[in-house]
Amino acid sequence: DAGITQSPRYKITETGRQVTLMCHQTWSHSYMFWYRQDLGHGLRLIYYSAAADITDKGEVPDGYVVSRSKTENFPLTLESATRSQTSVYFCASSDIDRVDGYTFGSGTRLTVV
Amino acid sequence: DQQVKQNSPSLSVQEGRISILNCDYTNSMFDYFLWYKKYPAEGPTFLISISSIKDKNEDGRFTVFLNKSAKHLSLHIVPSQPGDSAVYFCAASASRGNNRLAFGKGNQVVVIP
């Protein structure tokens, strides 16, 4: 099915563990983004990618790592999870110069205990 | 420093009445503005947008007004329906901003039947 999918939908992990959130899009959109949503903060950009092998930091990149070896995939890794990284994570994609074409995934709710 | 600000985090309105959501921005480079709507457990979805060359854009029950001199935009929903109950995010982009969107914190709208 065409679209943008995130996995897992829910994840509980322990402090200090490494965890990877997956994002896959089927449109071959150039741009992909990772946001986190927290009460009182709205949506904050973690990392984004303009194309395969091109990534850049957003507002809150500390503690996160991304890669983009293929256009369709943009995984987000928490190298050593902390409780402050408990959040809902949204992946999004868009084509070049089409900001109203931002399409979000359904989100991953991550709890770090 | 947050570049897109949404005050009044929540709004309750009677069905059939007008809902007005406000958004202020600080970055003079922003020239494209959007509103996204988000239901619980779903990703945000694009609602309506406006370019800085316009001061109004209308789509059905939704109208966005832009006041560039005041760096202010608003979303009007008329008439409000129970299905409009959601969180609304204001977002802004600069044409040369790598497709990046800056989001506000969101407004929770509750439409009372």
mmCIF file of C-alpha atoms in Angstrom:
data_model
loop_
_atom_site.group_PDB
_atom_site.id
_atom_site.type_symbol
_atom_site.label_atom_id
_atom_site.label_comp_id
_atom_site.label_asym_id
_atom_site.label_seq_id
_atom_site.Cartn_x
_atom_site.Cartn_y
_atom_site.Cartn_z
ATOM 1 C CA ASP A 1 0.000 0.000 0.000
ATOM 2 C CA ALA A 2 1.168 3.486 -0.792
ATOM 3 C CA GLY A 3 1.868 5.700 2.147
ATOM 4 C CA ILE A 4 4.167 6.290 5.051
ATOM 5 C CA THR A 5 4.389 3.688 7.770
ATOM 6 C CA GLN A 6 6.031 3.765 11.147
ATOM 7 C CA SER A 7 6.940 0.823 13.300
ATOM 8 C CA PRO A 8 6.458 -0.122 15.993
ATOM 9 C CA ARG A 9 3.309 1.757 17.022
ATOM 10 C CA TYR A 10 4.119 1.319 20.693
ATOM 11 C CA LYS A 11 7.403 0.582 22.397
ATOM 12 C CA ILE A 12 8.492 0.332 26.005
ATOM 13 C CA THR A 13 12.212 0.231 26.654
ATOM 14 C CA GLU A 14 14.553 0.580 29.575
ATOM 15 C CA THR A 15 16.875 3.448 30.303
ATOM 16 C CA GLY A 16 20.211 2.935 28.587
ATOM 17 C CA ARG A 17 18.932 0.604 25.886
ATOM 18 C CA GLN A 18 19.330 1.290 22.211
ATOM 19 C CA VAL A 19 16.085 1.458 20.284
ATOM 20 C CA THR A 20 15.362 2.105 16.608
ATOM 21 C CA LEU A 21 12.153 3.527 15.240
ATOM 22 C CA MET A 22 11.433 2.714 11.633
ATOM 23 C CA CYS A 23 9.908 4.868 8.921
ATOM 24 C CA HIS A 24 9.125 3.777 5.392
ATOM 25 C CA GLN A 25 7.506 5.756 2.560
ATOM 26 C CA THR A 26 6.421 4.513 -0.841
ATOM 27 C CA TRP A 27 6.273 7.789 -2.804
ATOM 28 C CA SER A 28 10.002 8.304 -3.336
ATOM 29 C CA HIS A 29 9.692 11.688 -1.670
ATOM 30 C CA SER A 30 12.984 13.481 -1.406
ATOM 31 C CA TYR A 31 12.517 14.858 2.082
ATOM 32 C CA MET A 32 11.937 12.930 5.269
ATOM 33 C CA PHE A 33 11.624 14.224 8.794
ATOM 34 C CA TRP A 34 11.461 13.052 12.376
ATOM 35 C CA TYR A 35 9.443 15.033 14.900
ATOM 36 C CA ARG A 36 8.625 14.426 18.513
ATOM 37 C CA GLN A 37 5.408 15.596 20.113
ATOM 38 C CA ASP A 38 5.373 16.489 23.780
ATOM 39 C CA LEU A 39 2.752 18.230 25.869
ATOM 40 C CA GLY A 40 3.537 21.909 26.039
ATOM 41 C CA HIS A 41 6.046 21.734 23.207
ATOM 42 C CA GLY A 42 4.057 20.781 20.154
ATOM 43 C CA LEU A 43 6.005 19.231 17.304
ATOM 44 C CA ARG A 44 9.759 19.628 17.400
ATOM 45 C CA LEU A 45 12.065 18.612 14.586
ATOM 46 C CA ILE A 46 14.727 16.091 15.532
ATOM 47 C CA TYR A 47 16.426 15.341 12.215
ATOM 48 C CA TYR A 48 15.608 15.656 8.564
ATOM 49 C CA SER A 49 16.954 14.384 5.289
ATOM 50 C CA ALA A 50 16.861 16.048 1.884
ATOM 51 C CA ALA A 51 17.827 12.897 -0.021
ATOM 52 C CA ALA A 52 19.540 9.566 0.442
ATOM 53 C CA ASP A 53 22.797 9.958 2.355
ATOM 54 C CA ILE A 54 21.999 13.589 3.232
ATOM 55 C CA THR A 55 20.852 14.269 6.772
ATOM 56 C CA ASP A 56 20.860 17.300 9.021
ATOM 57 C CA LYS A 57 20.005 18.230 12.578
ATOM 58 C CA GLY A 58 16.788 19.866 13.617
ATOM 59 C CA GLU A 59 15.892 21.617 16.866
ATOM 60 C CA VAL A 60 16.407 18.725 19.287
ATOM 61 C CA PRO A 61 18.927 16.229 17.848
ATOM 62 C CA ASP A 62 20.849 15.317 20.996
ATOM 63 C CA GLY A 63 20.675 11.631 21.857
ATOM 64 C CA TYR A 64 19.403 10.621 18.412
ATOM 65 C CA VAL A 65 21.050 9.208 15.308
ATOM 66 C CA VAL A 66 19.580 8.872 11.831
ATOM 67 C CA SER A 67 20.623 7.320 8.556
ATOM 68 C CA ARG A 68 19.194 7.327 5.060
ATOM 69 C CA SER A 69 20.872 4.726 2.895
ATOM 70 C CA LYS A 70 17.728 4.334 0.772
ATOM 71 C CA THR A 71 15.264 7.025 -0.268
ATOM 72 C CA GLU A 72 12.304 5.167 1.201
ATOM 73 C CA ASN A 73 13.661 4.486 4.682
ATOM 74 C CA PHE A 74 14.613 6.868 7.449
ATOM 75 C CA PRO A 75 15.245 5.071 10.758
ATOM 76 C CA LEU A 76 15.696 6.988 14.002
ATOM 77 C CA THR A 77 17.932 5.452 16.665
ATOM 78 C CA LEU A 78 18.107 6.358 20.316
ATOM 79 C CA GLU A 79 21.593 5.190 21.193
ATOM 80 C CA SER A 80 21.076 5.112 24.959
ATOM 81 C CA ALA A 81 17.466 5.855 25.816
ATOM 82 C CA THR A 82 16.654 8.279 28.629
ATOM 83 C CA ARG A 83 13.341 8.997 30.344
ATOM 84 C CA SER A 84 13.273 12.456 28.752
ATOM 85 C CA GLN A 85 12.972 10.714 25.397
ATOM 86 C CA THR A 86 9.576 9.341 26.341
ATOM 87 C CA SER A 87 7.420 10.895 23.657
ATOM 88 C CA VAL A 88 5.339 10.324 20.557
ATOM 89 C CA TYR A 89 7.525 10.271 17.469
ATOM 90 C CA PHE A 90 6.241 11.185 14.034
ATOM 91 C CA CYS A 91 7.935 10.588 10.743
ATOM 92 C CA ALA A 92 6.948 12.694 7.744
ATOM 93 C CA SER A 93 7.878 12.949 4.098
ATOM 94 C CA SER A 94 7.457 15.574 1.409
ATOM 95 C CA ASP A 95 8.479 16.186 -2.143
ATOM 96 C CA ILE A 96 10.751 19.035 -3.118
ATOM 97 C CA ASP A 97 9.067 22.451 -2.723
ATOM 98 C CA ARG A 98 5.831 20.879 -1.568
ATOM 99 C CA VAL A 99 5.490 21.766 2.078
ATOM 100 C CA ASP A 100 1.744 21.261 1.880
ATOM 101 C CA GLY A 101 2.585 17.781 0.764
ATOM 102 C CA TYR A 102 3.997 16.905 4.173
ATOM 103 C CA THR A 103 2.530 13.520 4.997
ATOM 104 C CA PHE A 104 2.893 12.167 8.486
ATOM 105 C CA GLY A 105 2.968 8.618 9.693
ATOM 106 C CA SER A 106 0.682 7.476 12.491
ATOM 107 C CA GLY A 107 3.376 7.849 15.105
ATOM 108 C CA THR A 108 5.293 5.678 17.542
ATOM 109 C CA ARG A 109 4.568 6.076 21.225
ATOM 110 C CA LEU A 110 7.820 5.397 23.048
ATOM 111 C CA THR A 111 8.027 4.978 26.795
ATOM 112 C CA VAL A 112 11.414 4.811 28.502
ATOM 113 C CA VAL A 113 11.263 3.323 31.977
ATOM 114 C CA ASP B 1 13.228 30.407 20.828
ATOM 115 C CA GLN B 2 9.928 29.357 19.346
ATOM 116 C CA GLN B 3 9.366 30.954 15.964
ATOM 117 C CA VAL B 4 5.704 29.981 15.700
ATOM 118 C CA LYS B 5 3.498 30.674 18.685
ATOM 119 C CA GLN B 6 0.021 29.494 19.450
ATOM 120 C CA ASN B 7 -1.456 30.818 22.646
ATOM 121 C CA SER B 8 -4.712 29.736 24.289
ATOM 122 C CA PRO B 9 -3.923 26.027 24.236
ATOM 123 C CA SER B 10 -7.563 24.952 24.320
ATOM 124 C CA LEU B 11 -10.835 26.202 22.930
ATOM 125 C CA SER B 12 -14.383 24.990 23.517
ATOM 126 C CA VAL B 13 -17.109 26.029 21.116
ATOM 127 C CA GLN B 14 -20.746 25.128 20.537
ATOM 128 C CA GLU B 15 -21.612 23.218 17.402
ATOM 129 C CA GLY B 16 -22.601 25.632 14.641
ATOM 130 C CA ARG B 17 -20.581 28.526 16.046
ATOM 131 C CA ILE B 18 -17.312 29.914 14.763
ATOM 132 C CA SER B 19 -13.946 28.631 15.996
ATOM 133 C CA ILE B 20 -11.048 31.051 15.709
ATOM 134 C CA LEU B 21 -7.481 29.924 16.225
ATOM 135 C CA ASN B 22 -4.616 32.382 16.308
ATOM 136 C CA CYS B 23 -0.966 32.042 15.443
ATOM 137 C CA ASP B 24 1.949 34.470 15.604
ATOM 138 C CA TYR B 25 5.374 34.108 14.053
ATOM 139 C CA THR B 26 8.660 35.883 14.545
ATOM 140 C CA ASN B 27 10.772 34.912 11.533
ATOM 141 C CA SER B 28 10.446 37.475 8.712
ATOM 142 C CA MET B 29 11.718 34.878 6.238
ATOM 143 C CA PHE B 30 8.559 32.794 6.589
ATOM 144 C CA ASP B 31 6.460 33.108 3.467
ATOM 145 C CA TYR B 32 4.228 30.063 3.524
ATOM 146 C CA PHE B 33 1.868 29.133 6.325
ATOM 147 C CA LEU B 34 -0.134 26.034 6.997
ATOM 148 C CA TRP B 35 -2.572 24.534 9.421
ATOM 149 C CA TYR B 36 -2.508 20.874 10.310
ATOM 150 C CA LYS B 37 -5.190 18.957 12.151
ATOM 151 C CA LYS B 38 -4.466 16.051 14.448
ATOM 152 C CA TYR B 39 -6.762 13.453 15.945
ATOM 153 C CA PRO B 40 -5.629 11.283 18.871
ATOM 154 C CA ALA B 41 -3.446 8.313 17.895
ATOM 155 C CA GLU B 42 -3.050 9.632 14.356
ATOM 156 C CA GLY B 43 -0.476 11.726 12.585
ATOM 157 C CA PRO B 44 -1.197 15.364 11.716
ATOM 158 C CA THR B 45 -2.920 15.934 8.390
ATOM 159 C CA PHE B 46 -2.710 19.000 6.185
ATOM 160 C CA LEU B 47 -5.766 21.254 6.410
ATOM 161 C CA ILE B 48 -5.187 24.545 4.621
ATOM 162 C CA SER B 49 -2.337 26.829 3.626
ATOM 163 C CA ILE B 50 -1.666 30.391 2.560
ATOM 164 C CA SER B 51 1.161 32.060 0.722
ATOM 165 C CA SER B 52 2.495 35.415 1.853
ATOM 166 C CA ILE B 53 1.298 36.993 -1.405
ATOM 167 C CA LYS B 54 -2.281 36.502 -0.226
ATOM 168 C CA ASP B 55 -4.145 37.682 2.832
ATOM 169 C CA LYS B 56 -6.944 35.151 2.749
ATOM 170 C CA ASN B 57 -7.512 31.602 1.607
ATOM 171 C CA GLU B 58 -10.777 29.764 1.884
ATOM 172 C CA ASP B 59 -11.593 26.082 1.594
ATOM 173 C CA GLY B 60 -15.123 25.149 2.475
ATOM 174 C CA ARG B 61 -15.708 25.812 6.161
ATOM 175 C CA PHE B 62 -12.067 26.729 6.731
ATOM 176 C CA THR B 63 -10.572 30.151 6.102
ATOM 177 C CA VAL B 64 -7.078 31.299 6.916
ATOM 178 C CA PHE B 65 -6.269 35.000 7.227
ATOM 179 C CA LEU B 66 -2.751 36.388 7.086
ATOM 180 C CA ASN B 67 -1.627 39.766 8.416
ATOM 181 C CA LYS B 68 2.006 40.070 7.378
ATOM 182 C CA SER B 69 2.638 43.396 9.046
ATOM 183 C CA ALA B 70 1.536 41.940 12.371
ATOM 184 C CA LYS B 71 3.137 38.548 11.675
ATOM 185 C CA HIS B 72 -0.167 36.983 12.576
ATOM 186 C CA LEU B 73 -2.472 34.446 11.033
ATOM 187 C CA SER B 74 -5.755 32.962 12.087
ATOM 188 C CA LEU B 75 -7.881 29.991 11.180
ATOM 189 C CA HIS B 76 -11.648 30.347 11.132
ATOM 190 C CA ILE B 77 -13.909 27.318 11.143
ATOM 191 C CA VAL B 78 -17.524 28.111 10.309
ATOM 192 C CA PRO B 79 -19.732 26.408 11.266
ATOM 193 C CA SER B 80 -17.910 24.235 13.767
ATOM 194 C CA GLN B 81 -18.850 20.561 13.788
ATOM 195 C CA PRO B 82 -18.176 17.838 16.373
ATOM 196 C CA GLY B 83 -15.783 16.182 13.922
ATOM 197 C CA ASP B 84 -13.627 19.301 14.110
ATOM 198 C CA SER B 85 -12.644 18.394 17.665
ATOM 199 C CA ALA B 86 -8.896 17.906 17.334
ATOM 200 C CA VAL B 87 -5.550 19.556 17.925
ATOM 201 C CA TYR B 88 -4.668 22.198 15.353
ATOM 202 C CA PHE B 89 -1.074 23.054 14.598
ATOM 203 C CA CYS B 90 0.056 26.227 12.905
ATOM 204 C CA ALA B 91 3.203 25.826 10.803
ATOM 205 C CA ALA B 92 5.424 28.089 8.750
ATOM 206 C CA SER B 93 8.082 27.707 6.124
ATOM 207 C CA ALA B 94 10.646 29.855 4.351
ATOM 208 C CA SER B 95 10.917 29.247 0.606
ATOM 209 C CA ARG B 96 14.576 28.504 0.907
ATOM 210 C CA GLY B 97 14.271 26.519 4.082
ATOM 211 C CA ASN B 98 14.873 23.002 2.811
ATOM 212 C CA ASN B 99 11.192 22.183 3.049
ATOM 213 C CA ARG B 100 11.406 22.518 6.793
ATOM 214 C CA LEU B 101 8.312 23.440 8.729
ATOM 215 C CA ALA B 102 8.342 25.166 12.106
ATOM 216 C CA PHE B 103 5.323 24.208 14.177
ATOM 217 C CA GLY B 104 3.498 25.900 17.001
ATOM 218 C CA LYS B 105 2.524 24.060 20.163
ATOM 219 C CA GLY B 106 -0.995 23.356 18.977
ATOM 220 C CA ASN B 107 -4.509 24.289 20.029
ATOM 221 C CA GLN B 108 -6.978 21.736 21.351
ATOM 222 C CA VAL B 109 -10.446 22.437 19.958
ATOM 223 C CA VAL B 110 -13.512 20.814 21.480
ATOM 224 C CA VAL B 111 -16.800 21.270 19.663
ATOM 225 C CA ILE B 112 -19.752 20.690 21.953
ATOM 226 C CA PRO B 113 -22.803 19.139 20.265
#
